PDB file of C-alpha atoms in Angstrom:
ATOM      1  CA  MET A   1     153.456 -92.632 251.518  1.00 45.00           C
ATOM      2  CA  GLY A   2     156.671 -91.555 251.962  1.00 48.00           C
ATOM      3  CA  GLU A   3     158.868 -91.260 255.196  1.00 50.00           C
ATOM      4  CA  GLN A   4     155.574 -91.298 257.515  1.00 55.00           C
ATOM      5  CA  SER A   5     157.049 -93.272 260.919  1.00 62.00           C
ATOM      6  CA  ALA A   6     153.393 -93.390 262.768  1.00 74.00           C
ATOM      7  CA  LEU A   7     149.889 -93.793 261.004  1.00 86.00           C
ATOM      8  CA  LEU A   8     146.566 -94.916 262.235  1.00 90.00           C
ATOM      9  CA  THR A   9     145.258 -98.077 260.552  1.00 91.00           C
ATOM     10  CA  LEU A  10     141.424 -99.031 260.256  1.00 91.00           C
ATOM     11  CA  LYS A  11     140.065-101.980 259.489  1.00 92.00           C
ATOM     12  CA  LEU A  12     136.157-103.512 258.305  1.00 91.00           C
ATOM     13  CA  ASP A  13     135.453-106.834 258.582  1.00 92.00           C
ATOM     14  CA  THR A  14     131.690-107.317 256.890  1.00 91.00           C
ATOM     15  CA  ALA A  15     129.827-110.355 255.498  1.00 90.00           C
ATOM     16  CA  GLU A  16     127.708-107.824 254.043  1.00 88.00           C
ATOM     17  CA  PRO A  17     128.773-105.625 251.029  1.00 87.00           C
ATOM     18  CA  ILE A  18     129.217-102.397 252.005  1.00 86.00           C
ATOM     19  CA  GLU A  19     127.358 -99.133 250.188  1.00 88.00           C
ATOM     20  CA  LEU A  20     129.918 -96.417 248.549  1.00 88.00           C
ATOM     21  CA  GLY A  21     128.694 -94.339 250.666  1.00 91.00           C
ATOM     22  CA  ASP A  22     129.038 -95.485 254.359  1.00 90.00           C
ATOM     23  CA  PHE A  23     132.678 -96.909 253.124  1.00 87.00           C
ATOM     24  CA  VAL A  24     134.094 -93.265 252.079  1.00 90.00           C
ATOM     25  CA  GLY A  25     131.847 -91.892 255.461  1.00 92.00           C
ATOM     26  CA  ALA A  26     133.863 -94.631 257.101  1.00 91.00           C
ATOM     27  CA  PHE A  27     137.045 -93.267 256.585  1.00 91.00           C
ATOM     28  CA  THR A  28     136.240 -89.612 255.756  1.00 93.00           C
ATOM     29  CA  SER A  29     134.883 -89.960 259.547  1.00 93.00           C
ATOM     30  CA  LEU A  30     137.933 -90.688 261.393  1.00 93.00           C
ATOM     31  CA  ALA A  31     139.880 -88.316 259.483  1.00 93.00           C
ATOM     32  CA  ASN A  32     137.646 -85.222 260.563  1.00 93.00           C
ATOM     33  CA  GLU A  33     137.277 -86.464 264.009  1.00 93.00           C
ATOM     34  CA  PHE A  34     141.648 -86.845 264.229  1.00 93.00           C
ATOM     35  CA  GLU A  35     141.722 -83.062 262.909  1.00 92.00           C
ATOM     36  CA  ARG A  36     139.200 -81.767 265.492  1.00 92.00           C
ATOM     37  CA  TYR A  37     141.021 -83.788 268.202  1.00 92.00           C
ATOM     38  CA  VAL A  38     144.458 -82.484 267.193  1.00 91.00           C
ATOM     39  CA  SER A  39     143.136 -78.970 267.202  1.00 90.00           C
ATOM     40  CA  ASP A  40     141.892 -79.576 270.646  1.00 89.00           C
ATOM     41  CA  THR A  41     144.120 -81.134 272.470  1.00 89.00           C
ATOM     42  CA  TYR A  42     147.467 -80.072 270.751  1.00 86.00           C
ATOM     43  CA  PRO A  43     147.056 -76.332 270.110  1.00 86.00           C
ATOM     44  CA  GLY A  44     149.890 -75.145 268.059  1.00 84.00           C
ATOM     45  CA  THR A  45     149.787 -78.640 266.396  1.00 86.00           C
ATOM     46  CA  LYS A  46     147.729 -79.095 263.076  1.00 85.00           C
ATOM     47  CA  ALA A  47     146.820 -82.438 261.501  1.00 88.00           C
ATOM     48  CA  ASP A  48     146.488 -82.736 257.592  1.00 88.00           C
ATOM     49  CA  PRO A  49     145.103 -86.683 257.453  1.00 89.00           C
ATOM     50  CA  ARG A  50     144.808 -88.533 254.269  1.00 89.00           C
ATOM     51  CA  MET A  51     143.785 -92.203 253.425  1.00 89.00           C
ATOM     52  CA  TYR A  52     145.343 -94.825 251.705  1.00 89.00           C
ATOM     53  CA  VAL A  53     143.733 -98.042 251.026  1.00 89.00           C
ATOM     54  CA  ARG A  54     145.984-100.737 251.874  1.00 87.00           C
ATOM     55  CA  GLU A  55     144.029-103.823 251.383  1.00 87.00           C
ATOM     56  CA  VAL A  56     140.730-104.575 249.847  1.00 87.00           C
ATOM     57  CA  ARG A  57     139.515-108.611 249.824  1.00 87.00           C
ATOM     58  CA  SER A  58     136.139-110.158 250.312  1.00 86.00           C
ATOM     59  CA  GLY A  59     134.389-109.127 253.741  1.00 85.00           C
ATOM     60  CA  CYS A  60     137.870-106.857 254.613  1.00 89.00           C
ATOM     61  CA  VAL A  61     138.600-103.455 253.843  1.00 89.00           C
ATOM     62  CA  GLU A  62     142.024-101.850 255.074  1.00 89.00           C
ATOM     63  CA  ALA A  63     143.002 -97.799 255.145  1.00 89.00           C
ATOM     64  CA  ASP A  64     145.877 -96.440 256.175  1.00 89.00           C
ATOM     65  CA  MET A  65     145.649 -92.579 257.473  1.00 89.00           C
ATOM     66  CA  ILE A  66     149.169 -90.596 257.318  1.00 86.00           C
ATOM     67  CA  THR A  67     148.546 -87.945 259.916  1.00 84.00           C
ATOM     68  CA  GLY A  68     150.572 -84.850 258.108  1.00 81.00           C
ATOM     69  CA  LEU A  69     151.313 -83.392 261.548  1.00 81.00           C
ATOM     70  CA  VAL A  70     152.856 -80.708 262.314  1.00 80.00           C
ATOM     71  CA  ALA A  71     153.895 -78.195 264.929  1.00 75.00           C
ATOM     72  CA  ALA A  72     153.702 -74.066 265.098  1.00 68.00           C
ATOM     73  CA  ALA A  73     155.902 -72.279 262.462  1.00 62.00           C
ATOM     74  CA  GLY A  74     156.295 -75.711 260.101  1.00 61.00           C
ATOM     75  CA  ALA A  75     158.079 -77.802 262.689  1.00 65.00           C
ATOM     76  CA  VAL A  76     158.203 -81.424 262.139  1.00 64.00           C
ATOM     77  CA  VAL A  77     156.227 -82.956 265.170  1.00 72.00           C
ATOM     78  CA  THR A  78     158.954 -85.488 266.917  1.00 77.00           C
ATOM     79  CA  HIS A  79     158.428 -89.320 266.513  1.00 74.00           C
ATOM     80  CA  MET A  80     157.786 -89.557 269.638  1.00 78.00           C
ATOM     81  CA  ASP A  81     155.291 -86.936 270.055  1.00 82.00           C
ATOM     82  CA  GLN A  82     153.206 -88.765 266.902  1.00 83.00           C
ATOM     83  CA  ILE A  83     153.674 -92.042 268.949  1.00 84.00           C
ATOM     84  CA  LEU A  84     151.820 -90.586 271.895  1.00 87.00           C
ATOM     85  CA  ILE A  85     149.374 -88.386 269.742  1.00 89.00           C
ATOM     86  CA  LEU A  86     148.013 -91.330 267.686  1.00 90.00           C
ATOM     87  CA  GLU A  87     147.961 -93.731 271.244  1.00 92.00           C
ATOM     88  CA  ASP A  88     145.786 -90.747 273.154  1.00 93.00           C
ATOM     89  CA  PHE A  89     143.350 -91.059 270.268  1.00 93.00           C
ATOM     90  CA  VAL A  90     142.781 -94.548 269.494  1.00 94.00           C
ATOM     91  CA  ARG A  91     142.050 -94.759 273.046  1.00 94.00           C
ATOM     92  CA  ARG A  92     139.425 -92.391 272.443  1.00 92.00           C
ATOM     93  CA  TRP A  93     137.922 -93.345 269.457  1.00 92.00           C
ATOM     94  CA  GLY A  94     137.293 -96.790 271.202  1.00 92.00           C
ATOM     95  CA  SER A  95     136.496 -95.004 274.736  1.00 91.00           C
ATOM     96  CA  ARG A  96     133.782 -92.935 272.485  1.00 89.00           C
ATOM     97  CA  MET A  97     132.471 -96.458 270.339  1.00 89.00           C
ATOM     98  CA  THR A  98     132.467 -97.576 273.599  1.00 89.00           C
ATOM     99  CA  ALA A  99     130.359 -94.816 274.958  1.00 87.00           C
ATOM    100  CA  LEU A 100     127.771 -94.510 272.093  1.00 85.00           C
ATOM    101  CA  ILE A 101     127.029 -98.333 271.708  1.00 84.00           C
ATOM    102  CA  THR A 102     126.279 -98.463 275.827  1.00 88.00           C
ATOM    103  CA  ASN A 103     124.657 -95.321 276.015  1.00 86.00           C
ATOM    104  CA  LYS A 104     126.417 -94.025 278.816  1.00 89.00           C
ATOM    105  CA  ILE A 105     128.301 -90.591 277.375  1.00 85.00           C
ATOM    106  CA  PRO A 106     129.758 -88.725 279.544  1.00 85.00           C
ATOM    107  CA  ASP A 107     129.208 -85.255 280.525  1.00 84.00           C
ATOM    108  CA  GLY A 108     131.498 -82.936 278.214  1.00 81.00           C
ATOM    109  CA  GLU A 109     131.926 -85.777 275.475  1.00 82.00           C
ATOM    110  CA  LEU A 110     130.561 -86.005 272.206  1.00 83.00           C
ATOM    111  CA  ASN A 111     129.183 -82.418 272.540  1.00 83.00           C
ATOM    112  CA  THR A 112     128.322 -81.397 268.812  1.00 87.00           C
ATOM    113  CA  THR A 113     126.325 -82.601 265.922  1.00 90.00           C
ATOM    114  CA  ALA A 114     129.676 -82.578 263.903  1.00 91.00           C
ATOM    115  CA  GLN A 115     131.320 -85.064 266.206  1.00 89.00           C
ATOM    116  CA  LEU A 116     127.924 -87.147 266.600  1.00 88.00           C
ATOM    117  CA  ASN A 117     127.534 -86.701 262.680  1.00 90.00           C
ATOM    118  CA  ASP A 118     131.669 -88.265 262.788  1.00 90.00           C
ATOM    119  CA  TYR A 119     130.858 -91.062 264.773  1.00 88.00           C
ATOM    120  CA  TYR A 120     127.377 -92.360 263.067  1.00 89.00           C
ATOM    121  CA  LYS A 121     129.388 -92.149 259.955  1.00 90.00           C
ATOM    122  CA  ALA A 122     132.145 -94.202 261.325  1.00 89.00           C
ATOM    123  CA  THR A 123     129.569 -97.021 262.351  1.00 88.00           C
ATOM    124  CA  GLU A 124     127.291 -96.593 259.078  1.00 89.00           C
ATOM    125  CA  ALA A 125     129.211 -99.537 257.104  1.00 87.00           C
ATOM    126  CA  ILE A 126     128.919-102.043 259.958  1.00 88.00           C
ATOM    127  CA  ALA A 127     125.551-101.287 261.475  1.00 87.00           C
ATOM    128  CA  SER A 128     123.319-103.441 259.428  1.00 83.00           C
ATOM    129  CA  ASP A 129     126.275-106.212 259.542  1.00 87.00           C
ATOM    130  CA  PRO A 130     125.664-108.654 262.569  1.00 87.00           C
ATOM    131  CA  ILE A 131     128.980-109.780 262.110  1.00 90.00           C
ATOM    132  CA  ALA A 132     130.694-106.812 261.455  1.00 90.00           C
ATOM    133  CA  SER A 133     133.858-105.157 262.905  1.00 91.00           C
ATOM    134  CA  HIS A 134     136.039-102.224 263.191  1.00 90.00           C
ATOM    135  CA  LYS A 135     138.894-101.767 264.435  1.00 92.00           C
ATOM    136  CA  LEU A 136     141.394 -98.707 265.078  1.00 93.00           C
ATOM    137  CA  THR A 137     145.058 -99.526 265.590  1.00 91.00           C
ATOM    138  CA  ALA A 138     148.029 -97.186 265.703  1.00 88.00           C
ATOM    139  CA  ALA A 139     151.308 -98.204 263.667  1.00 80.00           C
ATOM    140  CA  VAL A 140     154.681 -96.982 264.258  1.00 68.00           C
ATOM    141  CA  PHE A 141     157.632 -97.499 262.086  1.00 66.00           C
ATOM    142  CA  GLU A 142     161.571 -97.515 262.732  1.00 59.00           C
ATOM    143  CA  LYS A 143     164.737 -97.919 260.859  1.00 58.00           C
ATOM    144  CA  ARG A 144     166.553-100.418 261.590  1.00 57.00           C
ATOM    145  CA  VAL A 145     170.100-100.061 261.318  1.00 59.00           C
ATOM    146  CA  LYS A 146     172.701-102.881 260.506  1.00 67.00           C
ATOM    147  CA  ALA A 147     175.355-103.337 262.923  1.00 61.00           C
TER     148      ALA A 147
END
């Protein structure tokens, strides 16, 4: 996965098996929404998200999303900018999931069919499992220099 210093991790915990299309949809919808978020929120910045399965075990799947963030003219997005972008995205993702679950969607949120479809696909893998969970986290890695 290279020298990526910041990434998103999506963890699905289920008791029931996940249908393969729902499994793929959970991860591709996250990548779609991240691309949309970066494009809308940070003009001149482009995301090229790629998903990598980190771990698969009975009842749990973890995948990392490498963001591929690049600023205008091909400049690399700074480490601090990556942290702020990922932190804001995780907060936004969580608030939108909560809004959908409680059916209290604020005006101006989730206006397009593409957005609603992506959030639908994000939850399909856990929707029919009463004890399933979906957790999105941001991780930042720093190089440590020995003194």
